[in-house]
Coordinates of C-alpha atoms and ligand atoms in Angstrom, one line a residue:
M166 CA -13.7 22.6 -30.1
S167 CA -14.9 19.1 -31.1
E168 CA -16.4 16.7 -28.9
K169 CA -15.8 16.0 -25.6
I170 CA -14.6 12.2 -25.5
K171 CA -17.0 9.9 -23.2
V172 CA -15.4 8.0 -20.5
K173 CA -16.9 5.1 -19.7
N174 CA -17.7 4.6 -15.9
P175 CA -16.4 6.7 -13.6
I176 CA -13.0 6.7 -11.3
V177 CA -13.6 8.3 -7.8
E178 CA -12.3 11.7 -7.4
I179 CA -10.6 12.6 -3.9
D180 CA -9.7 16.0 -3.0
G181 CA -6.5 17.1 -0.8
D182 CA -5.2 19.5 0.8
E183 CA -3.1 23.0 1.1
M184 CA -1.1 23.7 -2.5
T185 CA -1.9 20.3 -4.0
R186 CA -5.7 21.3 -3.3
I187 CA -5.0 24.0 -5.1
I188 CA -3.0 22.0 -7.9
W189 CA -6.2 19.8 -8.3
H190 CA -8.2 21.8 -9.0
L191 CA -6.5 23.3 -11.9
I192 CA -5.5 21.0 -12.6
K193 CA -9.0 19.5 -13.3
D194 CA -10.8 22.6 -14.4
K195 CA -8.1 23.2 -17.5
L196 CA -6.8 19.5 -18.7
I197 CA -9.2 17.6 -17.9
L198 CA -12.9 18.7 -17.6
P199 CA -12.8 20.8 -20.7
F200 CA -12.1 17.4 -23.0
L201 CA -13.1 14.1 -21.5
D202 CA -17.3 13.9 -20.7
I203 CA -16.1 11.5 -17.4
D204 CA -18.5 11.0 -13.8
L205 CA -16.0 11.9 -11.0
R206 CA -17.8 10.5 -7.9
Y207 CA -16.1 13.4 -5.0
F208 CA -14.9 12.5 -1.9
D209 CA -14.0 15.6 -0.3
L210 CA -10.6 14.6 1.8
G211 CA -9.9 18.5 2.8
I212 CA -9.0 18.1 7.0
K213 CA -11.9 20.2 7.5
H214 CA -13.9 17.5 5.7
R215 CA -12.7 14.9 7.4
D216 CA -12.6 16.8 10.5
E217 CA -16.5 17.5 10.4
T218 CA -17.6 13.6 9.2
D219 CA -15.2 12.2 11.9
D220 CA -13.5 10.8 9.2
K221 CA -15.8 8.6 8.0
V222 CA -15.2 10.4 4.4
T223 CA -12.4 8.6 3.9
V224 CA -13.4 5.0 4.3
E225 CA -16.4 6.3 2.3
A226 CA -14.2 7.1 -0.4
A227 CA -12.4 3.3 -0.4
N228 CA -15.1 2.0 -0.7
A229 CA -15.9 3.7 -3.6
I230 CA -12.9 3.1 -5.4
K231 CA -12.9 -1.1 -4.1
E232 CA -17.1 -0.5 -6.5
F233 CA -15.5 1.7 -9.4
G234 CA -12.3 -0.1 -9.4
I235 CA -9.8 3.1 -9.7
G236 CA -9.9 6.6 -7.6
I237 CA -7.6 9.6 -7.9
K238 CA -5.9 11.3 -4.9
C239 CA -5.4 14.5 -4.0
A240 CA -2.3 14.5 -1.0
T241 CA -3.9 15.2 2.4
I242 CA -2.5 16.9 6.2
T243 CA -1.8 14.0 8.3
P244 CA -2.2 15.4 11.5
N245 CA 0.1 15.7 13.8
A246 CA -0.6 18.1 17.4
A247 CA 1.1 21.0 15.3
R248 CA -1.5 20.3 13.1
V249 CA -4.7 20.0 15.5
K250 CA -4.4 23.6 16.3
E251 CA -3.4 25.4 13.5
Y252 CA -6.6 23.5 11.8
D253 CA -8.9 23.1 15.1
L254 CA -9.5 20.1 14.8
K255 CA -11.7 17.3 17.0
Q256 CA -8.4 14.7 17.4
Q257 CA -5.4 14.0 15.4
W258 CA -7.0 11.8 13.2
K259 CA -5.1 8.8 11.1
S260 CA -3.4 9.2 8.3
P261 CA -5.8 8.8 5.0
N262 CA -3.6 7.2 3.2
G263 CA -2.9 4.6 6.2
T264 CA -6.8 4.1 6.3
I265 CA -7.3 3.3 2.2
R266 CA -4.3 1.8 2.3
S267 CA -5.8 -0.9 5.2
I268 CA -9.4 -1.2 3.5
L269 CA -7.8 -1.7 -0.3
D270 CA -5.1 -4.3 1.0
G271 CA -2.5 -3.1 -1.4
T272 CA 1.0 -2.1 -2.5
V273 CA 1.7 0.8 -3.3
F274 CA 4.3 1.3 -6.8
R275 CA 6.0 4.2 -7.6
K276 CA 7.6 5.4 -10.3
P277 CA 9.5 8.3 -11.7
I278 CA 8.7 10.7 -14.6
I279 CA 12.1 10.8 -16.5
I280 CA 12.9 13.8 -18.8
K281 CA 15.9 14.8 -21.4
N282 CA 16.7 17.8 -19.2
I283 CA 16.6 16.6 -15.7
P284 CA 19.5 14.1 -15.3
P285 CA 19.1 11.9 -12.0
A286 CA 21.0 13.1 -9.3
V287 CA 22.4 9.5 -10.1
H288 CA 24.0 10.0 -13.0
K289 CA 24.1 6.1 -14.1
W290 CA 20.6 6.3 -13.4
K291 CA 18.9 6.2 -16.5
K292 CA 15.6 4.2 -16.3
P293 CA 12.9 4.3 -14.1
I294 CA 13.7 2.2 -10.7
I295 CA 10.3 1.3 -9.6
I296 CA 9.3 1.0 -5.8
G297 CA 7.0 -0.9 -4.2
R298 CA 6.1 -1.1 -0.9
H299 CA 4.1 -3.6 1.0
A300 CA 1.0 -1.2 2.4
Y301 CA 0.1 -3.3 5.1
G302 CA 2.0 -4.0 9.0
D303 CA 5.2 -3.8 10.8
I304 CA 5.9 -1.0 12.6
Y305 CA 2.6 0.6 11.2
K306 CA 0.8 -1.6 13.6
N307 CA 2.5 -1.6 15.9
I308 CA 1.5 -1.3 19.7
E309 CA 4.8 0.4 21.6
Y310 CA 5.2 0.4 25.2
V311 CA 7.1 2.8 27.5
V312 CA 8.9 0.9 30.2
D313 CA 9.4 3.1 33.2
K314 CA 10.2 0.5 36.2
P315 CA 12.5 -2.7 36.3
G316 CA 10.5 -5.5 34.6
T317 CA 10.2 -8.2 32.6
A318 CA 8.6 -7.6 28.4
E319 CA 6.8 -10.8 26.9
I320 CA 5.6 -11.3 23.4
V321 CA 2.5 -14.1 24.7
F322 CA 0.4 -15.6 21.9
T323 CA -3.0 -17.4 23.2
P324 CA -4.6 -19.5 21.0
A325 CA -8.1 -18.9 19.3
D326 CA -8.9 -23.0 19.8
G327 CA -8.0 -22.9 23.7
G328 CA -3.9 -24.3 23.4
E329 CA -1.6 -23.7 25.2
K330 CA -0.1 -20.2 25.3
T331 CA 3.2 -19.1 23.8
S332 CA 5.4 -16.6 25.7
L333 CA 8.3 -15.5 25.2
K334 CA 11.0 -13.1 26.8
I335 CA 11.9 -9.9 25.1
H336 CA 14.5 -8.6 28.3
D337 CA 14.4 -8.1 31.8
F338 CA 15.0 -4.1 32.2
K339 CA 17.1 -3.2 34.7
G340 CA 15.4 0.5 34.5
R341 CA 13.8 2.7 31.4
G342 CA 13.7 2.0 28.4
V343 CA 11.1 0.9 25.0
V344 CA 9.9 -1.9 23.7
M345 CA 7.5 -2.4 20.6
G346 CA 5.4 -5.6 19.1
M347 CA 4.6 -5.8 15.5
H348 CA 3.4 -7.9 13.3
N349 CA 1.9 -8.4 9.8
T350 CA -0.1 -11.6 8.3
E351 CA 1.3 -14.3 6.1
S352 CA -1.8 -13.7 3.3
S353 CA -1.2 -9.9 2.9
I354 CA 2.8 -11.1 2.1
R355 CA 1.4 -13.4 -0.2
S356 CA -0.6 -10.6 -2.0
F357 CA 2.2 -8.4 -2.1
A358 CA 4.3 -10.3 -3.6
Q359 CA 2.2 -11.0 -6.3
S360 CA 1.4 -8.0 -7.1
C361 CA 4.9 -7.2 -7.1
L362 CA 5.6 -10.1 -9.1
N363 CA 2.8 -9.1 -11.7
Y364 CA 3.3 -5.2 -11.3
A365 CA 7.0 -6.3 -12.7
L366 CA 5.4 -8.8 -15.4
S367 CA 3.4 -6.1 -16.4
E368 CA 6.2 -3.8 -16.6
K369 CA 8.4 -6.6 -18.2
V370 CA 10.7 -5.3 -15.6
D371 CA 13.4 -7.4 -13.1
L372 CA 12.0 -8.0 -9.8
W373 CA 14.4 -7.2 -6.5
F374 CA 13.0 -8.2 -3.5
G375 CA 15.8 -7.2 -0.4
A376 CA 15.1 -8.4 3.3
K377 CA 17.5 -8.7 6.5
D378 CA 16.9 -12.2 6.6
T379 CA 20.6 -12.6 8.7
I380 CA 19.5 -10.8 11.7
S381 CA 15.9 -11.2 11.6
K382 CA 15.8 -14.9 10.3
Q383 CA 12.4 -15.8 11.0
Y384 CA 10.0 -12.5 10.2
H385 CA 12.4 -11.7 7.6
G386 CA 12.9 -15.1 6.8
F387 CA 9.3 -15.6 6.9
F388 CA 8.4 -12.7 3.8
R389 CA 11.7 -14.0 2.4
D390 CA 10.3 -18.1 2.0
V391 CA 6.5 -16.5 0.9
F392 CA 7.9 -13.9 -2.0
A393 CA 10.5 -16.9 -3.4
E394 CA 7.6 -19.0 -3.8
E395 CA 5.3 -17.2 -5.6
A396 CA 8.4 -16.5 -7.9
E397 CA 7.9 -20.4 -8.3
K398 CA 4.6 -20.0 -9.8
T399 CA 5.5 -17.6 -12.2
K400 CA 8.9 -18.6 -13.3
D401 CA 8.1 -19.6 -16.5
M402 CA 6.4 -16.2 -16.8
F403 CA 9.2 -15.0 -16.3
Q404 CA 11.5 -16.5 -18.4
K405 CA 9.5 -15.5 -21.2
A406 CA 9.6 -12.4 -20.8
G407 CA 12.9 -12.4 -19.5
I408 CA 12.9 -11.1 -16.7
Q409 CA 14.1 -12.6 -13.2
Y410 CA 14.0 -12.1 -9.7
R411 CA 16.1 -12.0 -7.0
Y412 CA 16.5 -12.0 -2.7
L413 CA 19.3 -9.7 -1.7
L414 CA 20.0 -8.7 1.4
I415 CA 18.2 -4.8 2.0
D416 CA 21.6 -3.7 3.2
D417 CA 23.4 -4.8 -0.4
A418 CA 20.4 -4.2 -2.4
V419 CA 20.6 -0.8 -1.7
A420 CA 24.6 -0.6 -2.5
Q421 CA 23.0 -2.1 -6.3
V422 CA 20.8 -0.2 -6.7
M423 CA 22.7 2.5 -6.0
K424 CA 25.4 1.6 -9.0
S425 CA 22.8 0.0 -11.3
E426 CA 21.3 1.9 -14.6
G427 CA 17.4 1.3 -12.9
G428 CA 15.0 -0.3 -14.6
M429 CA 14.0 -3.0 -11.9
L430 CA 11.2 -3.6 -9.3
W431 CA 12.2 -3.0 -5.5
A432 CA 9.8 -4.8 -3.3
C433 CA 10.1 -3.3 -0.7
M434 CA 9.0 -3.9 3.8
N435 CA 6.9 -1.4 4.5
Y436 CA 9.1 0.6 6.3
D437 CA 11.9 0.7 3.6
G438 CA 9.9 1.6 1.0
D439 CA 8.6 5.3 3.4
V440 CA 12.4 5.0 3.1
M441 CA 14.3 4.4 0.5
S442 CA 10.9 5.8 -2.0
D443 CA 12.1 9.5 -0.6
M444 CA 15.6 8.3 -1.4
V445 CA 15.4 7.3 -4.9
A446 CA 12.4 10.3 -5.5
T447 CA 15.1 12.9 -4.6
G448 CA 17.6 10.5 -6.8
F449 CA 16.0 11.4 -10.1
G450 CA 15.2 14.5 -9.5
S451 CA 12.7 16.2 -7.9
L452 CA 9.6 14.6 -5.2
G453 CA 7.4 16.9 -7.8
L454 CA 8.2 13.9 -10.7
M455 CA 7.1 10.5 -8.9
T456 CA 3.8 8.5 -9.0
S457 CA 2.2 6.5 -7.0
V458 CA 0.0 4.1 -7.6
L459 CA -2.4 1.3 -5.2
V460 CA -2.4 -1.7 -6.3
S461 CA -4.8 -4.2 -4.2
P462 CA -4.8 -8.0 -5.1
D463 CA -8.1 -7.6 -6.7
G464 CA -6.8 -5.1 -9.4
K465 CA -8.6 -2.0 -8.2
Y466 CA -6.0 0.9 -8.1
E467 CA -5.3 4.5 -6.9
Y468 CA -3.4 6.8 -8.7
E469 CA -1.3 10.1 -6.2
A470 CA 1.6 11.7 -6.6
A471 CA 4.0 11.0 -4.4
H472 CA 4.3 14.3 -2.1
G473 CA 2.4 15.6 0.4
T474 CA 0.7 18.9 0.4
V475 CA 3.9 21.3 0.2
V476 CA 2.8 23.3 2.7
R477 CA 5.9 26.1 2.4
H478 CA 4.4 27.2 -0.7
Y479 CA 0.6 27.5 0.3
Y480 CA 2.1 29.9 3.0
E481 CA 3.4 32.0 0.7
H482 CA 0.8 31.4 -1.2
L483 CA -1.6 32.5 1.4
K484 CA 0.4 35.6 1.8
G485 CA 0.2 36.2 -1.4
N486 CA 3.1 35.6 -3.0
P487 CA 3.2 33.6 -6.5
T488 CA 4.5 30.1 -5.9
S489 CA 6.1 28.0 -8.5
T490 CA 4.8 24.8 -7.3
N491 CA 5.5 21.2 -9.3
S492 CA 1.9 20.0 -11.1
I493 CA 3.9 17.5 -13.1
A494 CA 3.1 14.2 -10.6
S495 CA -0.1 15.5 -10.0
I496 CA -1.1 15.7 -13.5
F497 CA 0.6 12.1 -14.1
A498 CA -1.8 11.0 -11.4
W499 CA -4.8 12.4 -13.3
T500 CA -3.7 10.8 -16.8
G501 CA -2.8 7.2 -14.7
A502 CA -6.3 7.4 -14.1
I503 CA -7.4 7.7 -17.3
A504 CA -5.5 6.0 -18.3
K505 CA -5.8 2.6 -16.4
R506 CA -9.8 3.1 -17.1
G507 CA -9.7 3.8 -20.8
E508 CA -7.7 0.7 -20.9
L509 CA -10.0 -1.8 -18.2
D510 CA -12.9 -0.2 -20.2
N511 CA -11.7 -0.9 -23.5
T512 CA -11.7 2.9 -24.6
P513 CA -8.3 3.2 -26.7
E514 CA -9.2 7.0 -27.0
V515 CA -9.7 7.4 -23.9
V516 CA -6.4 6.1 -23.2
N517 CA -5.0 7.5 -26.4
F518 CA -5.7 11.4 -24.2
A519 CA -3.8 10.4 -21.0
R520 CA -1.1 9.8 -23.1
T521 CA -1.4 12.9 -25.3
V522 CA -1.4 15.1 -22.2
E523 CA 1.3 12.9 -20.6
N524 CA 4.0 13.6 -24.0
L525 CA 2.5 17.6 -23.7
V526 CA 4.0 17.7 -20.1
I527 CA 7.7 16.2 -21.2
Q528 CA 8.2 17.9 -24.6
T529 CA 6.6 21.3 -21.9
V530 CA 9.7 20.5 -20.1
E531 CA 12.0 19.6 -22.7
D532 CA 11.4 22.6 -24.2
G533 CA 12.6 24.4 -21.2
I534 CA 9.2 25.8 -19.8
M535 CA 9.3 24.4 -16.2
T536 CA 9.3 25.0 -12.3
K537 CA 11.6 26.3 -10.1
D538 CA 12.7 22.7 -8.4
L539 CA 13.6 21.7 -11.5
M540 CA 15.0 24.9 -12.6
L541 CA 17.2 24.4 -10.5
I542 CA 18.9 21.0 -11.9
A543 CA 17.7 21.0 -15.2
D544 CA 20.7 20.3 -17.7
P545 CA 21.0 22.7 -20.4
P546 CA 20.4 25.3 -17.6
V547 CA 17.2 27.4 -18.1
S548 CA 17.0 30.8 -16.8
K549 CA 13.9 31.3 -15.7
Y550 CA 10.9 29.4 -14.1
A551 CA 7.4 28.9 -14.7
L552 CA 4.7 29.8 -11.2
T553 CA 2.2 27.4 -10.6
E554 CA -0.5 27.7 -13.2
E555 CA 1.7 29.6 -15.5
F556 CA 3.0 25.8 -16.3
I557 CA -0.6 24.2 -16.4
N558 CA -1.7 27.2 -18.8
T559 CA 0.8 26.3 -21.2
V560 CA 0.0 22.5 -21.2
A561 CA -3.7 23.9 -21.5
E562 CA -3.0 26.0 -24.6
R563 CA -1.3 22.8 -26.5
L564 CA -3.4 20.3 -25.4
Q565 CA -6.1 22.8 -26.9
K566 CA -3.9 22.6 -30.3
A567 CA -3.0 18.8 -29.9
L568 CA -6.9 17.6 -30.1
Ligands
NAP813 P1 6.4 17.7 0.6 O1 4.7 18.6 1.0 O2 6.3 16.6 -0.2 O3 7.1 19.0 0.2 C1 8.3 19.3 0.9 C2 9.3 20.1 0.4 O4 9.5 19.2 -1.0 C3 8.3 21.2 -0.2 O5 8.4 22.2 0.8 C4 9.0 22.0 -1.3 O6 10.6 22.1 -1.3 C5 9.3 20.2 -1.8 N1 7.9 19.7 -2.8 C6 7.5 18.4 -2.1 N2 6.8 18.9 -3.3 C7 7.1 19.5 -4.4 C8 6.2 20.0 -6.0 N3 5.4 19.2 -6.2 N4 6.7 20.9 -6.3 C9 7.5 21.6 -5.8 N5 8.5 21.3 -4.7 C10 8.0 19.9 -4.3 O7 6.2 17.1 2.4 P2 5.8 18.5 4.0 O8 5.7 19.8 3.8 O9 6.7 17.8 4.5 O10 4.3 17.7 4.4 C11 3.1 18.5 4.0 C12 2.0 18.1 5.0 O11 1.6 17.2 3.9 C13 2.2 17.6 5.9 O12 1.3 17.3 5.9 C14 1.5 15.4 5.5 O13 1.2 15.0 6.3 C15 1.3 15.9 3.8 N6 1.4 14.5 3.3 C16 0.7 14.0 2.7 C17 1.1 13.0 1.9 C18 -0.1 12.2 1.3 O14 -1.1 12.2 0.5 N7 0.6 11.6 0.0 C19 2.6 12.2 1.7 C20 3.6 13.1 2.4 C21 3.2 13.8 2.8 P3 11.0 23.6 -1.2 O15 9.8 24.1 -0.1 O16 12.4 23.1 -0.6 O17 10.7 24.2 -1.8
MG814 MG1 7.7 8.5 3.3

């Protein structure tokens, strides 16, 4: 075989858990390392290693992405009480994605991979619907309180300059209930808006932003106003690119998206993005076809698959049963990072390698070789599915031939 392609600068590699960890190593060993001379800065975010390091490894990994600019991440377990028991953990460690997102202050963009013989469940969708999810604040940084006796809940703001406090009554409780306090910051919302405007420009797609400012006049209204201000600044560039910025009520946005052909970037507040991205992923066919990239306002990138560790398949694998887990979104996480690295390093041969792998993956599915999740929705139908490793082996063989 010919010489390996040299990747100029390092990529941060973040390992993860369960079925995706198995897939991760297959991809790396069969599709990446045989072809690229690449400096991978490795961080093991497998749950046991996070536990051993008291989760310091997660912070180190995020800081490495800050330093080198590009990371790739395998799916990781966010432990709940059952997982603490299952893996005998010291505590219920925080979501690694949450930790990394707050260190990079980034926006998550999720984009489906479109394959001809995998038609979306929503027949009208022809082009990708990219979801831009705000990755800071709201209910993900909330404070909650269970009220267990009658009393009054208030919001109190204490100015740092010693000025007068402001207090607002939330509710006079007559009995049990719940309260929640949450926040966001202008700087985070502004960089979210800027990231979305930039990403829309780079992908040449319209940008939609939906919120509920009719009900939440201050909180959601604040988001709407910041978006409008930032959109005003890029108006000329949008016009030149032939694209538009639209503000919609969130429920209207949902209805319009369902009726559309796709082909827009839909900017969502944190919770809306969490929910809507799963709906859009499922609408496009499979979670195994949804890619995800975290982009920070200063241009750092972290690529991953949108799905989790596919734990049900992993338990089958542990029992010694064959699995048919889709590796496509994980492969595209690798190629997304490699292509971006090549773009930033100005090494077109590296970008070209990544695009070649992506095209071969799509071609393989279009030739009728696919995992079970895709077989169930393929049109025209196929009669058999590939096992996890079989699919990756097929792509590897084709890649050997192509290069
Ligand atoms: P999941 O891993 O996304 O899987 C949910 C179901 O979706 C699977 O059981 C499978 O359905 C299907 N699926 C997802 N990805 C697939 C793929 N690549 N190929 C084929 N089918 C796929 O979610 P989960 O099982 O609810 O969560 C497992 C763990 O992942 C949790 O501990 C959670 O904390 C973690 N998680 C991590 C991330 C992340 O790191 N980014 C994101 C979400 C969840 P069938 O079983 O019906 O085949
Ligand atoms: Mg979610």
